[in-house]
Amino acid sequence: MVTLEGLSVSYRRHPALHHISGRFARGSLTAVIGPNGSGKSTLLKSIAGLLPATAGRVAVSVPRARIAYLPQLAEIDRGFPIDVRDCVLLGCWPTQGAWGGVQGVQLARVDAALHAVGLEGFERRPLGALSSGQLQRVLFARLLVQDADLILLDEPFSAMDGKTTSALLALVTQWHRQQRTVIAVLHDDAQVRRHFPQALLLARELVAWGPSAQVLTEANLARSRSMAEAWDETAGGFGIIPPQPVAHMQEAAA
């Protein structure tokens, strides 16, 4: 589904990702993990086509309209004057476009999506009146309406209560059963071990990639922390204290 070939990304000549290579198999469910500032969100934005590569490339085997991207909640403008139903209807944008009319079938999909996330009766409530957990449910409903083949989730369970997290994890599991490709940035190692068969461990460079049990070892996690600390933030380019050889990368399997 997604192939990374020597992908490097920088912001104002400061490195965010450095020479990442590997493949996300079609239908795979992968957690992207690593220390703060390790390039996890940058990787998702690069796959979504929102950030250009400094070097290397990203190849995605589906059209842009078949990619769904959920940013971090902190990036959502809750003050924008839109209600729950219209926000979920934006999931129709890739197929309907700016001028396409909304038909009964699209409205039915919105109602079904709101039912699936437990928000019946919230249709006309403004986004600004929602709790963080309710807003995240709305955004997941929009993903359901979008019906994408490749789903990118940036910290989808951050600051969520246990009930909301369980409900949203159930949707992620459903997408996996439907053979959609899901890539999610996460911070909870235990959650990754329980629910995500594959993991990619980053520290701006690739540390390990493969089955979660093999990636989430104490040695790999310690190595990712030391690599993240080794980066020279003041370097004009990709300045790094040379690390030991990274762990063997494995192709993500479905």
Tab-separated table of C-alpha atoms in Angstrom:
chain	number	residue	atom	x	y	z
A	1	MET	CA	0.000	0.000	0.000
A	2	VAL	CA	2.780	2.457	0.948
A	3	THR	CA	6.471	2.306	0.031
A	4	LEU	CA	9.104	4.579	1.601
A	5	GLU	CA	12.374	4.907	-0.287
A	6	GLY	CA	15.093	6.780	1.610
A	7	LEU	CA	12.542	9.294	2.871
A	8	SER	CA	14.029	12.373	4.533
A	9	VAL	CA	12.059	15.424	5.661
A	10	SER	CA	13.342	18.600	7.290
A	11	TYR	CA	11.853	21.834	8.640
A	12	ARG	CA	14.022	24.894	7.964
A	13	ARG	CA	17.040	22.592	7.561
A	14	HIS	CA	16.345	20.880	10.879
A	15	PRO	CA	15.884	17.114	10.420
A	16	ALA	CA	12.576	15.444	11.195
A	17	LEU	CA	13.043	12.146	9.317
A	18	HIS	CA	16.248	10.716	7.921
A	19	HIS	CA	16.491	7.983	5.246
A	20	ILE	CA	13.410	5.902	6.140
A	21	SER	CA	12.814	2.914	3.871
A	22	GLY	CA	10.256	0.111	4.049
A	23	ARG	CA	6.749	-0.963	3.066
A	24	PHE	CA	3.312	-0.997	4.667
A	25	ALA	CA	1.493	-4.034	3.284
A	26	ARG	CA	-2.062	-3.688	2.024
A	27	GLY	CA	-4.480	-4.488	4.846
A	28	SER	CA	-1.851	-4.090	7.576
A	29	LEU	CA	-2.466	-2.461	10.965
A	30	THR	CA	0.653	-0.613	12.126
A	31	ALA	CA	1.465	1.559	15.133
A	32	VAL	CA	4.132	4.249	14.695
A	33	ILE	CA	5.908	4.809	17.998
A	34	GLY	CA	8.972	6.592	19.335
A	35	PRO	CA	10.116	9.370	21.679
A	36	ASN	CA	8.707	12.886	21.419
A	37	GLY	CA	10.112	14.667	18.394
A	38	SER	CA	11.055	11.429	16.638
A	39	GLY	CA	9.202	12.261	13.411
A	40	LYS	CA	6.016	10.223	13.875
A	41	SER	CA	3.560	12.947	12.847
A	42	THR	CA	5.900	14.032	10.072
A	43	LEU	CA	5.804	10.517	8.642
A	44	LEU	CA	1.992	10.500	8.519
A	45	LYS	CA	1.858	13.947	6.905
A	46	SER	CA	4.405	12.845	4.320
A	47	ILE	CA	2.338	9.770	3.437
A	48	ALA	CA	-0.788	11.948	3.219
A	49	GLY	CA	1.012	14.258	0.783
A	50	LEU	CA	0.924	17.232	3.149
A	51	LEU	CA	4.707	17.566	3.503
A	52	PRO	CA	7.288	17.390	0.706
A	53	ALA	CA	10.280	15.084	0.958
A	54	THR	CA	13.725	16.648	1.326
A	55	ALA	CA	15.163	13.460	-0.167
A	56	GLY	CA	13.807	10.088	-1.211
A	57	ARG	CA	10.135	9.517	-1.905
A	58	VAL	CA	6.800	8.111	-0.754
A	59	ALA	CA	4.814	5.913	-3.135
A	60	VAL	CA	1.155	5.193	-2.341
A	61	SER	CA	-0.777	2.677	-4.426
A	62	VAL	CA	-4.187	4.384	-4.142
A	63	PRO	CA	-5.434	7.801	-5.348
A	64	ARG	CA	-5.405	10.719	-2.927
A	65	ALA	CA	-9.204	10.498	-2.665
A	66	ARG	CA	-8.836	7.030	-1.101
A	67	ILE	CA	-6.604	8.316	1.735
A	68	ALA	CA	-8.115	9.494	5.026
A	69	TYR	CA	-6.001	11.522	7.460
A	70	LEU	CA	-6.959	12.323	11.059
A	71	PRO	CA	-4.714	15.009	12.602
A	72	GLN	CA	-4.107	15.516	16.296
A	73	LEU	CA	-7.001	17.113	18.173
A	74	ALA	CA	-4.812	20.114	18.943
A	75	GLU	CA	-4.802	20.935	15.213
A	76	ILE	CA	-8.618	21.100	15.006
A	77	ASP	CA	-10.196	24.582	15.189
A	78	ARG	CA	-13.097	24.055	17.565
A	79	GLY	CA	-14.246	27.617	17.056
A	80	PHE	CA	-15.085	27.057	13.400
A	81	PRO	CA	-18.861	27.560	13.004
A	82	ILE	CA	-19.934	24.075	11.928
A	83	ASP	CA	-22.190	21.507	13.533
A	84	VAL	CA	-21.665	17.785	13.996
A	85	ARG	CA	-23.674	16.658	10.975
A	86	ASP	CA	-21.964	19.043	8.553
A	87	CYS	CA	-18.547	18.068	9.915
A	88	VAL	CA	-19.271	14.388	9.286
A	89	LEU	CA	-20.625	15.244	5.824
A	90	LEU	CA	-17.151	16.530	4.949
A	91	GLY	CA	-16.251	12.855	4.646
A	92	CYS	CA	-18.098	12.979	1.299
A	93	TRP	CA	-15.757	15.687	-0.023
A	94	PRO	CA	-13.286	13.358	-1.828
A	95	THR	CA	-16.095	11.885	-3.937
A	96	GLN	CA	-18.542	14.823	-4.202
A	97	GLY	CA	-16.090	17.716	-4.504
A	98	ALA	CA	-16.825	21.354	-3.705
A	99	TRP	CA	-19.910	21.616	-5.905
A	100	GLY	CA	-21.379	18.111	-5.709
A	101	GLY	CA	-24.777	17.886	-4.099
A	102	VAL	CA	-25.472	15.699	-1.082
A	103	GLN	CA	-28.062	13.025	-1.774
A	104	GLY	CA	-30.142	10.842	0.496
A	105	VAL	CA	-27.583	8.046	0.355
A	106	GLN	CA	-24.878	10.335	1.769
A	107	LEU	CA	-27.172	11.567	4.529
A	108	ALA	CA	-27.992	7.967	5.415
A	109	ARG	CA	-24.275	7.195	5.654
A	110	VAL	CA	-23.822	10.145	8.026
A	111	ASP	CA	-26.663	8.925	10.241
A	112	ALA	CA	-25.198	5.403	10.266
A	113	ALA	CA	-21.734	6.740	11.131
A	114	LEU	CA	-23.051	8.823	14.038
A	115	HIS	CA	-24.913	5.768	15.297
A	116	ALA	CA	-21.715	3.701	15.045
A	117	VAL	CA	-19.818	6.163	17.279
A	118	GLY	CA	-22.694	6.635	19.726
A	119	LEU	CA	-23.618	10.226	18.843
A	120	GLU	CA	-27.248	9.980	17.770
A	121	GLY	CA	-29.014	13.219	18.673
A	122	PHE	CA	-25.837	15.316	18.376
A	123	GLU	CA	-26.394	16.257	14.719
A	124	ARG	CA	-27.005	19.971	15.258
A	125	ARG	CA	-24.647	20.491	18.158
A	126	PRO	CA	-21.728	22.866	17.328
A	127	LEU	CA	-18.223	21.406	17.497
A	128	GLY	CA	-17.236	23.972	20.104
A	129	ALA	CA	-19.798	22.544	22.536
A	130	LEU	CA	-18.323	19.031	22.455
A	131	SER	CA	-15.918	17.388	24.865
A	132	SER	CA	-12.620	16.081	23.508
A	133	GLY	CA	-13.959	12.536	23.486
A	134	GLN	CA	-17.136	13.552	21.656
A	135	LEU	CA	-15.166	15.532	19.080
A	136	GLN	CA	-12.901	12.560	18.413
A	137	ARG	CA	-15.989	10.385	17.890
A	138	VAL	CA	-17.243	12.944	15.351
A	139	LEU	CA	-13.942	12.805	13.486
A	140	PHE	CA	-14.049	9.000	13.441
A	141	ALA	CA	-17.600	9.206	12.048
A	142	ARG	CA	-16.239	11.406	9.272
A	143	LEU	CA	-13.651	8.714	8.534
A	144	LEU	CA	-16.438	6.123	8.335
A	145	VAL	CA	-18.267	8.259	5.776
A	146	GLN	CA	-15.083	8.796	3.767
A	147	ASP	CA	-14.726	5.011	3.365
A	148	ALA	CA	-10.992	5.191	2.516
A	149	ASP	CA	-8.566	2.379	1.721
A	150	LEU	CA	-5.649	3.972	3.612
A	151	ILE	CA	-6.371	5.491	7.033
A	152	LEU	CA	-3.783	7.626	8.857
A	153	LEU	CA	-4.425	8.410	12.536
A	154	ASP	CA	-2.250	10.838	14.509
A	155	GLU	CA	-2.553	10.149	18.264
A	156	PRO	CA	-6.233	9.156	17.954
A	157	PHE	CA	-6.591	8.083	21.608
A	158	SER	CA	-4.594	10.840	23.300
A	159	ALA	CA	-6.399	12.232	26.392
A	160	MET	CA	-9.426	10.024	25.690
A	161	ASP	CA	-11.344	8.325	28.491
A	162	GLY	CA	-11.398	4.535	28.621
A	163	LYS	CA	-14.905	4.198	27.170
A	164	THR	CA	-14.124	6.382	24.159
A	165	THR	CA	-10.799	4.650	23.568
A	166	SER	CA	-12.458	1.216	23.601
A	167	ALA	CA	-15.158	2.353	21.164
A	168	LEU	CA	-12.654	3.863	18.739
A	169	LEU	CA	-10.319	0.875	18.991
A	170	ALA	CA	-13.269	-1.303	17.989
A	171	LEU	CA	-13.631	0.757	14.803
A	172	VAL	CA	-9.904	0.407	14.061
A	173	THR	CA	-10.214	-3.367	14.506
A	174	GLN	CA	-13.206	-3.352	12.156
A	175	TRP	CA	-11.199	-1.497	9.492
A	176	HIS	CA	-8.431	-4.065	9.843
A	177	ARG	CA	-10.904	-6.923	9.329
A	178	GLN	CA	-12.131	-5.121	6.203
A	179	GLN	CA	-8.548	-5.209	4.856
A	180	ARG	CA	-8.099	-1.457	4.992
A	181	THR	CA	-4.565	-0.270	5.702
A	182	VAL	CA	-4.347	1.612	9.007
A	183	ILE	CA	-1.268	3.485	10.263
A	184	ALA	CA	-1.597	5.130	13.692
A	185	VAL	CA	0.782	7.233	15.779
A	186	LEU	CA	0.572	5.993	19.370
A	187	HIS	CA	2.343	6.450	22.713
A	188	ASP	CA	0.916	3.583	24.784
A	189	ASP	CA	3.209	0.566	24.342
A	190	ALA	CA	0.755	-1.764	26.102
A	191	GLN	CA	-2.007	-0.643	23.747
A	192	VAL	CA	0.239	-1.361	20.774
A	193	ARG	CA	1.038	-4.854	22.051
A	194	ARG	CA	-2.660	-5.667	22.561
A	195	HIS	CA	-4.213	-4.217	19.418
A	196	PHE	CA	-1.595	-3.560	16.710
A	197	PRO	CA	0.098	-6.546	14.997
A	198	GLN	CA	2.821	-4.375	13.433
A	199	ALA	CA	4.925	-1.534	14.811
A	200	LEU	CA	7.401	0.980	13.411
A	201	LEU	CA	9.805	2.462	15.957
A	202	LEU	CA	11.297	5.834	15.001
A	203	ALA	CA	13.950	8.131	16.395
A	204	ARG	CA	14.076	10.347	13.290
A	205	GLU	CA	15.845	7.337	11.824
A	206	LEU	CA	14.405	3.847	11.635
A	207	VAL	CA	15.074	1.799	14.766
A	208	ALA	CA	12.928	-1.288	14.090
A	209	TRP	CA	9.938	-2.297	11.950
A	210	GLY	CA	8.015	-5.544	12.074
A	211	PRO	CA	5.796	-7.601	14.410
A	212	SER	CA	5.052	-5.541	17.518
A	213	ALA	CA	6.424	-8.133	19.943
A	214	GLN	CA	9.782	-8.041	18.152
A	215	VAL	CA	9.889	-4.249	17.866
A	216	LEU	CA	8.836	-3.360	21.423
A	217	THR	CA	11.807	-4.848	23.204
A	218	GLU	CA	13.629	-3.068	26.005
A	219	ALA	CA	16.762	-2.939	23.869
A	220	ASN	CA	14.972	-1.276	20.946
A	221	LEU	CA	13.141	1.204	23.173
A	222	ALA	CA	16.355	2.159	24.971
A	223	ARG	CA	18.093	2.531	21.624
A	224	SER	CA	15.347	4.821	20.308
A	225	ARG	CA	15.741	7.084	23.345
A	226	SER	CA	19.515	7.284	22.969
A	227	MET	CA	19.241	7.973	19.232
A	228	ALA	CA	16.704	10.752	19.811
A	229	GLU	CA	19.010	12.358	22.361
A	230	ALA	CA	21.959	12.096	19.964
A	231	TRP	CA	20.485	14.362	17.303
A	232	ASP	CA	22.200	17.751	17.191
A	233	GLU	CA	19.316	20.208	17.077
A	234	THR	CA	21.616	23.076	16.163
A	235	ALA	CA	23.010	21.422	13.029
A	236	GLY	CA	22.230	23.088	9.736
A	237	GLY	CA	21.492	19.773	8.068
A	238	PHE	CA	21.122	16.165	9.119
A	239	GLY	CA	23.670	16.328	11.923
A	240	ILE	CA	23.724	13.281	14.189
A	241	ILE	CA	26.170	11.510	16.424
A	242	PRO	CA	26.714	8.230	14.539
A	243	PRO	CA	24.665	5.441	16.185
A	244	GLN	CA	25.252	1.705	16.169
A	245	PRO	CA	23.637	-0.204	13.260
A	246	VAL	CA	19.863	-0.114	13.528
A	247	ALA	CA	17.793	-3.199	14.179
A	248	HIS	CA	16.923	-5.295	11.152
A	249	MET	CA	13.856	-3.896	9.403
A	250	GLN	CA	11.116	-6.256	8.409
A	251	GLU	CA	8.395	-5.701	5.866
A	252	ALA	CA	5.067	-5.071	7.584
A	253	ALA	CA	2.706	-7.966	6.997
A	254	ALA	CA	-1.032	-7.932	6.974
